Amino acid sequence: MTTAAPITRRRIRGGVGESPLRIDGIPKVTGNFTYASDLYADGMLWGATLRSPHAHARITKLDTSPAYAIGGVVAVFTAEDVPGRMGFGMHADDQPVFARDEANYWGEPIAVVIASDLPTAKLGVAAIEVEYNVLEPLSDMEEADAADSVYRRMKVRRGDRDVSGDVVVEGYYEVGQQDQAPLGTEAGMAIPDGDGGVDLYAVSQWVHSDHMQIYPCLDLAPEQVRCHPVGMGGAFGAREDVSMHIHLCMAALRTGRPVKMMYDRSESFVGHVHRHPARMWYRHEADRSGKLTKVEGRIILDGGAYESSSMAVIANAGYFAVGPYKCDNVFIDAVAVKTNNPPAGAMRGFGGVQTAYGHEAQMDLLAADLGIDPLELRRINALGRGDLMSTSGQLIEGSLPTVELIDELAQMPIVDPLDNDDPRHLPGGTGLTTDPVHVRRGVGYGVTLKNLAFSEGFDDYSDVRIVLSPTGVEVHTAAAEVGQGLVTVIQQLTREVLQIEQVAVVWDDTGQIGSAGSTSASRQTQMTGGGTYQCALELRDQILAEFLGDDLSEEGVWKEGQLIVTLGEVCALRPREHSIRYRHPETYATDENGQGDPHPAYAVAAHRAVVDVDPELGLVRVVQIDAVHDVGKLLNPVAAIGQIEGGIAQGVGLATLEELVVDKGVIKNGNFTDYLLPTFLDMPHVEVRWVEEPERWGPLGAKGIGEPPTISSGPAVAAAIRDAIGRHLYRVPILPQDIVGL
Amino acid sequence: MIVTFTVNGTNQVVNVAGSESLLTVLREQLGLPGSKNACEQGECGSCSVILDGALVTSCLVMAADCEGADVTTVEGIGSERELHAVQQALLDHGAVQCGFCTPGFVVAATHLLEHDPHPTEDDIKEALSGNVCRCTGYGAILRALVELTEETA
Amino acid sequence: MEITRPKNLSAALDARADDPGADLLAGGTDFMVEVNFGHKKPGNVIALRRIEELAGIETRRIGAGVTWARLEHSEHKALAQLSRTVGSPQIRALGTIGGNIGTASPAGDGLPWLAAMNAEIEVASRDRGTRRVPWNEFFTGVKQNALEPDEVIVAAILPEYVPANQHFAKIGQRSAMVISTVAAVVARDEDGRVRVALGSVAPTPIRASRAEELIAGNPDPSERVLEEFARTVSEEVRPITDHRSTEAYRRYAAGVLARRLLERCLAS
């Protein structure tokens, strides 16, 4: 057949650098997107949980028979009913599926009632007869440290302890307990497969980790339990741990029916882990020129009643205790303690948030003592590629453009002075507390760093499978899309390599594909995105090699500008597929002095906060955050800004509004009236700039961006408030009474 | 008791057992799960609907007290084939991440623009101050609505 | 649960007299929170939102069924100011001043204004007719009021003279949807008398009468007098420490807030 007009190659849309619309966007804006809380199955039963009303108590009587007397109650489960292993957990199997003899935190699950509807299940819970021998709870983290009630002690010993500087600043800092408070609460459904196994659809940041914890407790073989990704209303760390997962599976298996659970907001507060509250003691020494000579620190994080991921959180706190600054003499003692407080675990920032408040406040104190501009002091000490990490001594081989970020931030114009007497522009807002004459403006900085992906020798990987057919590409992954936009980045990277616009992302379950790792540690863009990119490259190379071509697109295989094979012919016999297990460069556990190479990559963020304060009443308005971010390579500008602004909101929240009030182990404010999330009127204006210095691994050198904005923004706001009032503040969240000094 | 009211233009007859909220009835009896249950206190706006022309949190409305009412939920605003301008704007500006707050914002923003087609930025923020978002930091939502109001100016 | 939806006040009073245990439901912004959290399992409910007689607004008479959304446009300046801060737009569309009065929370947003205006609460029953209760006799304690089980709150009644020079302010930790830690209304009459009312600093709304006496008739108080005024307010309040704030802060902030509002009155 003679050639007709030459085949023109269509310019595809939606590649790297663009901001394509997310494919789940239309269902979400029309209310059609299915979240775990929207799941429905014919014949489904509901579950409700009996929880301990004491922070520490012996359970002396547990009689579930009154629950069975309630019409509609089908089953009740307690520790007696756990078929296999009793314990589960992110690292240790220390948390029991149900408390049996002893409840160790307020809200710990003791039983689950399954009934025909949720109100009946709750009635069943209320009917259970329980008696307790109340014990004194261990609630204070310093007491726990002294009593050696500890999950992990981690120390850093690097350099010469006897070195001293020309100036010394000491400080004590506290970080209150923040909650992730995702809008969508915990929810899920388990469906028995009729063959002794079960399919679970429950909110999760890591279905494979859940799976590994679930099947041993059910005494099933791994393939008998399948954990499926589901739609969820946010995560921020709250979904990394198992919550209702094992309960749901037990109930479904025993009743032979689908079982659904959903926590309401108050139960959600107690049903997931929280950020570790912190106490920190720091001593920084520097020479006259501003260079850090020695940093000493003691850090305590309260891990609560069960270990969760405390081992890793305290390590992060230790490794990032100094911040993105050079120092050859660093001595840190960090401990995660065990108490009868609600369990703490992953939350965006993961230990780095807490120490950031400490080290950034210390840098400001040094700057004041030395008479050096605070941003300049940070620049003088900034860590970069080729330097040694001040804590672990690891050579920084990848990207770390701290100086460039600081320089960029210094160039950003500062927001205009207050010239608007609309109350919405004043501290106190429409509460009309404040006139412009009462306002003092402050400026502060937060420059911080965070590891990307998992550390200390953890075998961190992501499995990706790509299937190519004439109609387009499918990318298979078990990664959790929690709202951050991973789904779009996967499409963009696939398009970039294969030059095929039609890319479907298929969320596989644990039975269909290997682990993608957790959606946490700012790792999915680099790990699942990196795996996608690498997998696509290898698939492309295979096809080009097979057909002796030099380019691939949705038209087919090209050679020297001519289309030689159509995509249909490429896939004539069968779809083309390729799988990959993507790993980052190896990391290693450190020695007993915290020395070694624990991290695969870092990201730094530099923020400037401008706040207006009414010092007489202690009211704050965060006016603007100028943010410079180390993105490696910008894949999707709109999504990146979304992560930055969202992360800043959570940072501002911890600095000024959010604290879980826990009194002797009891949560006092587990509701949205009393746990204050930032509203539209609380959010500052945000200006964003990027620095693109590619990382040495990952897709096109892109870096994760989820956590850095949360880590830098809070300390910047705290610093700005201190600047406005001219006084030191040691604790966050900063409350009106703290500013006033009462 | 039997309660009759209009939802998204359709007459609905529901049997209400007790004091359950309009939100519960919408989600569990009327097959309209678009309105979300995130706090049950009126503190987050995820359950926002229009009730007799007013923007309200449906978790605080007793279903039994809805006799004769006219309710619009997110499902009654636009459709997948033809999005409302507010829905399209939110989508275009990356204002949707996890999306749990999105139905509430769609309802609240649509209501705002029907009553005030050209709100200032401050007006937008105040009108939406009853809708909490945990993912976006509100920036993209603001940009979406500002551009929308500028287009129609 | 049975629900009655009376269309006029008379029918509502009948329902209330026939079933004194029944709950009154107006906007539901307090009631439904209790229901949703399982703290209240209502027996029977009398829904009031259709009753037009409760929804009227006149200069000196505000119907119990009037919503905060409507009161944002009140001719009474401080009432308009405070209405704008209640809850959220969604809550303002539902919540009523009558509900605020009935709940009688120490932090009720409308209550300091009623105190400052020397308002009376008009209540009615089928068997005893209408009576008016002065605000300070109506609010009897934390979430306690003088309403009899067969009565319905009908309106807030203002006296003959209502000072135009009135200002409100409320301290909360967040810019929206916030329960006040301290709230205040200060008004200055044409004859120089001053009214200082505060909320969230005592079991009920209060008037700082000693501070009022101190400043009465003084059109241009000195700095020293203003400081004494603030200090006196601080002494008169009876705040507590709770999860929202501390006694010390509330006591101090009450003085600051009252002084600023007084200064606004004097500048008017």
mmCIF file of N, CA and C in Angstrom, chain A residues 329-386:
data_model
loop_
_atom_site.group_PDB
_atom_site.id
_atom_site.type_symbol
_atom_site.label_atom_id
_atom_site.label_comp_id
_atom_site.label_asym_id
_atom_site.label_seq_id
_atom_site.Cartn_x
_atom_site.Cartn_y
_atom_site.Cartn_z
ATOM 1 N N ASN A 329 30.043 19.658 66.253
ATOM 2 C CA ASN A 329 30.000 19.126 67.622
ATOM 3 C C ASN A 329 28.554 19.112 68.086
ATOM 4 N N VAL A 330 27.957 17.914 68.007
ATOM 5 C CA VAL A 330 26.526 17.812 68.290
ATOM 6 C C VAL A 330 26.271 16.672 69.262
ATOM 7 N N PHE A 331 25.513 16.979 70.316
ATOM 8 C CA PHE A 331 25.258 15.990 71.371
ATOM 9 C C PHE A 331 23.772 16.038 71.718
ATOM 10 N N ILE A 332 23.077 15.019 71.267
ATOM 11 C CA ILE A 332 21.627 14.984 71.443
ATOM 12 C C ILE A 332 21.227 13.712 72.184
ATOM 13 N N ASP A 333 20.329 13.871 73.150
ATOM 14 C CA ASP A 333 19.701 12.715 73.788
ATOM 15 C C ASP A 333 18.208 12.803 73.534
ATOM 16 N N ALA A 334 17.709 11.844 72.798
ATOM 17 C CA ALA A 334 16.299 11.884 72.430
ATOM 18 C C ALA A 334 15.630 10.603 72.900
ATOM 19 N N VAL A 335 14.438 10.742 73.447
ATOM 20 C CA VAL A 335 13.751 9.550 73.941
ATOM 21 C C VAL A 335 12.259 9.646 73.624
ATOM 22 N N ALA A 336 11.709 8.534 73.171
ATOM 23 C CA ALA A 336 10.257 8.420 73.038
ATOM 24 C C ALA A 336 9.780 7.577 74.204
ATOM 25 N N VAL A 337 8.918 8.163 75.035
ATOM 26 C CA VAL A 337 8.509 7.468 76.249
ATOM 27 C C VAL A 337 7.133 6.843 76.096
ATOM 28 N N LYS A 338 6.902 5.888 76.979
ATOM 29 C CA LYS A 338 5.634 5.158 77.008
ATOM 30 C C LYS A 338 4.853 5.621 78.226
ATOM 31 N N THR A 339 3.620 6.050 77.986
ATOM 32 C CA THR A 339 2.773 6.537 79.082
ATOM 33 C C THR A 339 1.376 5.952 78.899
ATOM 34 N N ASN A 340 0.461 6.396 79.726
ATOM 35 C CA ASN A 340 -0.944 6.021 79.550
ATOM 36 C C ASN A 340 -1.721 7.115 78.821
ATOM 37 N N ASN A 341 -1.010 7.928 78.072
ATOM 38 C CA ASN A 341 -1.676 8.923 77.243
ATOM 39 C C ASN A 341 -2.083 8.286 75.933
ATOM 40 N N PRO A 342 -3.003 8.927 75.174
ATOM 41 C CA PRO A 342 -3.415 8.334 73.900
ATOM 42 C C PRO A 342 -2.206 8.111 72.992
ATOM 43 N N PRO A 343 -2.158 6.990 72.280
ATOM 44 C CA PRO A 343 -0.978 6.671 71.480
ATOM 45 C C PRO A 343 -0.656 7.749 70.459
ATOM 46 N N ALA A 344 0.635 8.041 70.323
ATOM 47 C CA ALA A 344 1.106 8.989 69.320
ATOM 48 C C ALA A 344 1.785 8.219 68.190
ATOM 49 N N GLY A 345 1.737 8.784 67.016
ATOM 50 C CA GLY A 345 2.334 8.134 65.851
ATOM 51 C C GLY A 345 2.630 9.151 64.774
ATOM 52 N N ALA A 346 2.340 8.776 63.539
ATOM 53 C CA ALA A 346 2.731 9.616 62.412
ATOM 54 C C ALA A 346 1.827 10.824 62.264
ATOM 55 N N MET A 347 2.432 11.989 62.110
ATOM 56 C CA MET A 347 1.690 13.136 61.600
ATOM 57 C C MET A 347 2.670 13.963 60.792
ATOM 58 N N ARG A 348 2.224 14.473 59.705
ATOM 59 C CA ARG A 348 2.971 15.270 58.741
ATOM 60 C C ARG A 348 4.110 16.054 59.391
ATOM 61 N N GLY A 349 5.345 15.598 59.143
ATOM 62 C CA GLY A 349 6.487 16.248 59.776
ATOM 63 C C GLY A 349 7.243 15.303 60.687
ATOM 64 N N PHE A 350 6.514 14.394 61.349
ATOM 65 C CA PHE A 350 7.074 13.168 61.909
ATOM 66 C C PHE A 350 8.326 13.388 62.758
ATOM 67 N N GLY A 351 8.229 14.187 63.811
ATOM 68 C CA GLY A 351 9.386 14.393 64.675
ATOM 69 C C GLY A 351 10.195 15.612 64.273
ATOM 70 N N GLY A 352 10.177 15.918 62.975
ATOM 71 C CA GLY A 352 10.911 17.092 62.494
ATOM 72 C C GLY A 352 10.220 18.392 62.864
ATOM 73 N N VAL A 353 8.896 18.337 62.997
ATOM 74 C CA VAL A 353 8.142 19.533 63.367
ATOM 75 C C VAL A 353 8.532 20.002 64.754
ATOM 76 N N GLN A 354 8.575 19.048 65.681
ATOM 77 C CA GLN A 354 8.843 19.403 67.071
ATOM 78 C C GLN A 354 10.223 20.047 67.221
ATOM 79 N N THR A 355 11.260 19.395 66.723
ATOM 80 C CA THR A 355 12.598 19.956 66.904
ATOM 81 C C THR A 355 12.789 21.236 66.094
ATOM 82 N N ALA A 356 12.034 21.404 65.035
ATOM 83 C CA ALA A 356 12.138 22.655 64.279
ATOM 84 C C ALA A 356 11.781 23.852 65.154
ATOM 85 N N TYR A 357 10.749 23.708 65.983
ATOM 86 C CA TYR A 357 10.416 24.809 66.893
ATOM 87 C C TYR A 357 11.595 25.127 67.793
ATOM 88 N N GLY A 358 12.282 24.069 68.244
ATOM 89 C CA GLY A 358 13.416 24.289 69.134
ATOM 90 C C GLY A 358 14.585 24.932 68.420
ATOM 91 N N HIS A 359 15.036 24.319 67.333
ATOM 92 C CA HIS A 359 16.276 24.844 66.735
ATOM 93 C C HIS A 359 16.079 26.221 66.104
ATOM 94 N N GLU A 360 14.889 26.479 65.560
ATOM 95 C CA GLU A 360 14.678 27.805 64.972
ATOM 96 C C GLU A 360 14.595 28.897 66.033
ATOM 97 N N ALA A 361 13.999 28.579 67.176
ATOM 98 C CA ALA A 361 13.964 29.570 68.257
ATOM 99 C C ALA A 361 15.385 29.842 68.754
ATOM 100 N N GLN A 362 16.171 28.799 68.844
ATOM 101 C CA GLN A 362 17.561 28.950 69.291
ATOM 102 C C GLN A 362 18.351 29.828 68.316
ATOM 103 N N MET A 363 18.174 29.609 67.034
ATOM 104 C CA MET A 363 18.903 30.412 66.046
ATOM 105 C C MET A 363 18.529 31.895 66.204
ATOM 106 N N ASP A 364 17.260 32.172 66.488
ATOM 107 C CA ASP A 364 16.842 33.571 66.675
ATOM 108 C C ASP A 364 17.483 34.161 67.933
ATOM 109 N N LEU A 365 17.587 33.357 68.985
ATOM 110 C CA LEU A 365 18.231 33.858 70.212
ATOM 111 C C LEU A 365 19.707 34.164 69.948
ATOM 112 N N LEU A 366 20.359 33.283 69.213
ATOM 113 C CA LEU A 366 21.762 33.523 68.860
ATOM 114 C C LEU A 366 21.904 34.791 68.036
ATOM 115 N N ALA A 367 21.017 34.929 67.053
ATOM 116 C CA ALA A 367 21.091 36.110 66.189
ATOM 117 C C ALA A 367 20.953 37.385 67.014
ATOM 118 N N ALA A 368 20.029 37.352 67.957
ATOM 119 C CA ALA A 368 19.814 38.542 68.801
ATOM 120 C C ALA A 368 21.049 38.822 69.639
ATOM 121 N N ASP A 369 21.617 37.781 70.221
ATOM 122 C CA ASP A 369 22.814 37.946 71.051
ATOM 123 C C ASP A 369 23.989 38.495 70.256
ATOM 124 N N LEU A 370 24.122 38.008 69.030
ATOM 125 C CA LEU A 370 25.274 38.372 68.217
ATOM 126 C C LEU A 370 25.055 39.651 67.425
ATOM 127 N N GLY A 371 23.808 40.119 67.399
ATOM 128 C CA GLY A 371 23.514 41.298 66.576
ATOM 129 C C GLY A 371 23.591 40.999 65.092
ATOM 130 N N ILE A 372 23.295 39.759 64.722
ATOM 131 C CA ILE A 372 23.309 39.379 63.300
ATOM 132 C C ILE A 372 21.865 39.194 62.846
ATOM 133 N N ASP A 373 21.548 39.597 61.624
ATOM 134 C CA ASP A 373 20.209 39.391 61.077
ATOM 135 C C ASP A 373 19.862 37.900 61.125
ATOM 136 N N PRO A 374 18.638 37.554 61.575
ATOM 137 C CA PRO A 374 18.310 36.131 61.759
ATOM 138 C C PRO A 374 18.417 35.299 60.472
ATOM 139 N N LEU A 375 18.052 35.882 59.348
ATOM 140 C CA LEU A 375 18.146 35.102 58.113
ATOM 141 C C LEU A 375 19.610 34.951 57.706
ATOM 142 N N GLU A 376 20.390 35.991 57.930
ATOM 143 C CA GLU A 376 21.812 35.944 57.610
ATOM 144 C C GLU A 376 22.518 34.896 58.473
ATOM 145 N N LEU A 377 22.133 34.804 59.732
ATOM 146 C CA LEU A 377 22.743 33.798 60.610
ATOM 147 C C LEU A 377 22.495 32.390 60.054
ATOM 148 N N ARG A 378 21.284 32.190 59.539
ATOM 149 C CA ARG A 378 20.962 30.886 58.982
ATOM 150 C C ARG A 378 21.780 30.619 57.715
ATOM 151 N N ARG A 379 21.978 31.668 56.964
ATOM 152 C CA ARG A 379 22.745 31.525 55.731
ATOM 153 C C ARG A 379 24.201 31.170 56.031
ATOM 154 N N ILE A 380 24.728 31.830 57.054
ATOM 155 C CA ILE A 380 26.117 31.575 57.448
ATOM 156 C C ILE A 380 26.335 30.098 57.764
ATOM 157 N N ASN A 381 25.337 29.476 58.364
ATOM 158 C CA ASN A 381 25.485 28.101 58.819
ATOM 159 C C ASN A 381 24.882 27.058 57.892
ATOM 160 N N ALA A 382 24.323 27.510 56.760
ATOM 161 C CA ALA A 382 23.493 26.620 55.941
ATOM 162 C C ALA A 382 24.253 25.395 55.445
ATOM 163 N N LEU A 383 23.576 24.273 55.514
ATOM 164 C CA LEU A 383 24.085 23.006 55.003
ATOM 165 C C LEU A 383 23.797 22.898 53.517
ATOM 166 N N GLY A 384 24.703 22.260 52.785
ATOM 167 C CA GLY A 384 24.444 22.039 51.364
ATOM 168 C C GLY A 384 25.076 20.753 50.888
ATOM 169 N N ARG A 385 24.949 20.514 49.596
ATOM 170 C CA ARG A 385 25.522 19.301 49.026
ATOM 171 C C ARG A 385 27.016 19.287 49.269
ATOM 172 N N GLY A 386 27.519 18.130 49.663
ATOM 173 C CA GLY A 386 28.953 18.004 49.928
ATOM 174 C C GLY A 386 29.305 18.205 51.394
#
